[in-house]
XYZ file of C-alpha atoms in Angstrom:
246
model
C 30.946 -18.171 0.220
C 32.499 -16.595 3.247
C 31.951 -18.181 6.609
C 29.159 -16.852 8.764
C 30.537 -13.906 10.700
C 28.952 -12.034 13.560
C 30.024 -8.509 14.336
C 31.922 -8.116 17.597
C 29.660 -7.754 20.586
C 30.665 -5.933 23.733
C 28.237 -7.061 26.391
C 28.828 -3.962 28.473
C 27.421 -1.896 25.605
C 24.158 -3.814 25.680
C 24.577 -5.695 22.398
C 21.341 -7.308 21.227
C 22.614 -9.634 18.492
C 20.952 -13.029 18.911
C 22.974 -15.877 17.322
C 19.942 -18.160 16.924
C 17.921 -15.404 15.257
C 20.867 -14.544 13.019
C 21.307 -18.144 11.874
C 17.545 -18.469 11.327
C 17.516 -15.425 9.025
C 20.757 -16.597 7.347
C 19.007 -19.837 6.430
C 15.809 -18.117 5.289
C 17.836 -15.903 2.948
C 19.398 -18.927 1.246
C 22.784 -18.779 2.977
C 23.516 -15.215 1.877
C 26.138 -13.792 4.202
C 24.678 -10.445 5.220
C 26.625 -10.137 8.464
C 28.416 -7.060 7.157
C 25.494 -5.744 5.156
C 22.319 -3.895 6.127
C 20.784 -4.647 9.498
C 17.307 -4.252 10.871
C 15.674 -4.549 14.247
C 13.242 -7.221 15.406
C 10.177 -6.444 17.474
C 8.308 -9.186 19.303
C 6.008 -7.391 21.755
C 6.046 -4.619 24.335
C 8.302 -3.097 25.564
C 10.108 -3.449 22.201
C 10.397 0.121 20.913
C 12.538 2.734 19.166
C 12.085 6.213 20.651
C 13.738 9.086 18.787
C 14.176 12.736 19.642
C 11.917 14.541 17.162
C 12.250 18.034 18.616
C 14.217 19.310 15.599
C 12.057 17.693 12.899
C 10.186 20.433 11.064
C 7.124 18.563 9.815
C 5.229 20.817 7.437
C 1.946 20.348 5.659
C 3.415 17.995 3.040
C 5.478 14.881 3.750
C 6.240 11.254 2.900
C 7.010 8.508 5.391
C 8.729 5.431 3.876
C 9.629 2.221 5.676
C 11.041 -1.166 4.722
C 9.777 -3.984 6.912
C 8.946 -7.657 7.310
C 5.820 -8.276 9.360
C 5.152 -11.594 11.043
C 2.525 -13.891 9.629
C -0.538 -14.353 11.858
C 0.731 -12.200 14.759
C -2.530 -12.475 16.683
C -5.146 -9.860 17.429
C -4.612 -6.344 18.693
C -3.222 -3.051 17.409
C 0.133 -3.433 15.648
C 1.890 -0.080 15.092
C 4.545 0.728 12.496
C 5.050 4.357 13.582
C 3.341 6.667 16.078
C 4.112 10.342 16.471
C 1.667 11.873 18.906
C 0.245 15.150 17.664
C 1.096 14.220 14.064
C 0.272 10.784 12.600
C 0.284 7.034 13.146
C 0.330 3.967 10.884
C -0.877 0.691 12.333
C -2.906 -2.446 11.777
C -6.110 -2.290 13.767
C -7.955 -4.985 15.702
C -9.915 -5.922 12.572
C -6.758 -6.592 10.558
C -7.000 -3.389 8.508
C -4.097 -1.089 7.672
C -4.770 2.419 9.018
C -3.023 5.782 8.570
C -4.374 8.777 10.423
C -3.892 11.094 13.381
C -2.276 9.592 16.460
C -5.485 9.644 18.481
C -6.622 6.480 20.277
C -8.111 3.985 17.782
C -10.526 3.996 16.143
C -9.493 7.262 14.507
C -12.273 9.686 13.628
C -10.634 10.406 10.265
C -8.156 8.092 8.535
C -7.357 6.173 5.365
C -8.156 2.511 5.932
C -7.307 -0.482 3.744
C -8.433 -4.105 4.191
C -4.975 -5.247 3.058
C -2.883 -6.712 5.896
C 0.862 -6.240 6.271
C 1.209 -9.322 8.394
C 1.937 -12.129 5.942
C 5.578 -12.917 6.807
C 6.887 -11.221 3.641
C 9.119 -8.190 3.052
C 7.322 -4.969 2.126
C 7.807 -1.303 1.376
C 5.146 0.864 3.009
C 4.639 4.568 2.321
C 2.318 7.316 3.494
C 2.142 10.617 1.633
C 0.337 13.711 2.846
C -0.259 16.898 0.881
C -1.229 20.485 1.453
C -4.718 19.630 0.223
C -5.207 17.438 3.294
C -5.259 14.166 1.379
C -3.361 11.124 2.646
C -2.376 8.170 0.460
C -1.177 4.728 1.561
C 1.056 2.639 -0.696
C 2.148 -0.960 -0.222
C 4.985 -2.199 -2.436
C 4.367 0.757 -4.721
C 0.649 0.063 -5.208
C -1.820 2.674 -4.009
C -4.127 1.129 -1.439
C -6.252 4.070 -0.353
C -6.572 7.825 -0.820
C -8.717 10.203 1.194
C -9.001 13.440 3.171
C -7.482 13.100 6.637
C -7.083 15.678 9.399
C -3.619 14.857 10.739
C -2.237 16.609 13.787
C -0.267 19.825 13.442
C 1.388 19.940 16.879
C 3.716 16.935 17.178
C 5.336 16.101 20.502
C 9.114 15.819 20.821
C 9.337 12.009 20.699
C 8.547 9.844 17.669
C 8.174 6.075 18.096
C 9.086 3.433 15.514
C 7.638 -0.028 15.980
C 5.655 0.860 19.080
C 2.889 3.017 20.506
C 3.574 3.431 24.230
C 0.321 5.264 24.947
C -1.584 2.225 23.647
C 0.895 -0.243 25.217
C 1.390 -2.055 21.900
C 4.320 -2.891 19.614
C 5.045 -4.083 16.095
C 5.796 -7.753 15.461
C 8.441 -8.378 12.841
C 11.521 -6.595 11.472
C 12.010 -2.961 10.458
C 14.958 -2.316 8.159
C 14.921 1.413 7.408
C 12.638 4.431 7.829
C 12.647 7.871 6.227
C 10.636 11.072 6.550
C 10.765 13.612 3.692
C 9.261 17.061 3.238
C 7.581 16.292 -0.109
C 4.749 14.012 -1.235
C 6.858 11.788 -3.469
C 4.286 9.470 -4.978
C 1.294 10.546 -7.045
C 0.685 7.182 -8.676
C 1.886 3.573 -8.466
C 5.672 3.180 -8.443
C 8.444 0.620 -8.126
C 10.136 0.724 -4.690
C 13.907 1.027 -4.899
C 14.523 -1.645 -2.257
C 17.909 -0.238 -1.352
C 19.176 2.041 1.417
C 18.109 5.628 0.877
C 20.549 8.517 0.507
C 20.213 11.829 2.316
C 18.749 14.297 -0.173
C 17.613 17.906 -0.025
C 14.080 16.658 0.694
C 15.144 14.360 3.564
C 13.994 15.423 7.022
C 15.284 12.351 8.863
C 16.603 8.954 7.812
C 17.172 5.985 10.094
C 19.159 3.257 8.338
C 18.944 1.088 11.485
C 22.214 -0.528 10.436
C 24.165 -0.102 13.667
C 23.990 -3.870 14.231
C 24.671 -3.677 17.954
C 24.018 -1.623 21.045
C 20.983 0.400 22.108
C 21.352 3.585 20.057
C 20.115 4.430 16.572
C 21.345 7.377 14.535
C 19.611 9.600 12.038
C 21.707 10.072 8.889
C 20.896 13.798 8.914
C 22.226 14.093 12.469
C 19.183 15.648 14.154
C 17.034 12.761 15.447
C 19.003 10.023 17.192
C 17.193 7.623 19.467
C 17.243 4.833 22.005
C 16.231 1.281 21.314
C 14.651 -1.616 23.171
C 14.126 -4.464 20.703
C 14.160 -8.231 20.538
C 17.376 -8.403 18.490
C 19.383 -6.964 15.624
C 18.840 -9.120 12.524
C 20.078 -9.015 8.916
C 17.730 -7.044 6.667
C 18.679 -7.268 2.980
C 18.295 -4.109 0.879
C 20.009 -5.001 -2.344
C 17.691 -4.063 -5.194
C 15.062 -6.787 -4.888
C 13.044 -7.889 -1.849
C 13.590 -11.540 -0.829
C 10.773 -13.812 -1.931
C-alpha cells in the first residue's frame, strides 16, 4: 500500500483540503489510498455552497438529475437541500424528514413527489430524479423507485444553479457530494442498478460536475458550459469504483 499522500496545496489559491478530515475518511474506507482518485466536497452548514453558472443549460421538458452523495446520519432538523435551481426544480429533505422533489418554491411545495425515506443515514447513495414530457416526476434512491407522480416544475430557470445549498432558504446540505449530472432524457423507467463510477460525457449530457478538482474554490463542468464557485467545508475522498462503500 502506498503511503498516504495529499495533493499539493497552494494556500494563496484557497485550498480547502483538511488533513484531519482526509485521514478520517481514509480510515473509514479501510486504508484505501484515494488521494489521487475521485474527490468530493463536504458540506457542514451555511454558507457551504456550490453556485454554478446555468445560463447556457437548455433544460427542456424531459431530463434526469443524478447525484452520488453521502449524507450525515442524524443531521438535526430543518430543510436539507441536495440541489436547488430557482424557476426549475429542487430536491431536499424537509422538516419532517421526508425526501421531496418539486418546483423550487418555498417549502412546503404545492405539488411535489414526496417519500418518507430519509437520505440521512451516514451511508453512500445514488439519488436520481427523472422528469418527462407527460409532467410526471420519479424519485429513485440506489436504483429503487421511491415515488412517482404528476408535478408542475418550473419552466423559467434563473441563471444560477446551486448544489448542496438553497440560499433563498438559508440552508445547506450536510454530508459529501461526489458527482452530479443533468441529462436531457428521462433515463430510468423502472428499477436499475447504479453504475457507481464517474460518468462520461454523452450526447444526452447537458452538464456534468465530477467535483474531482481536489483543491481550490472552482468547479468545472465536463461539457465546458457551467463552471462554478465553491464554498465548502473541505475536499474529501469520494470513492467511485464500481461498488459503494458499505
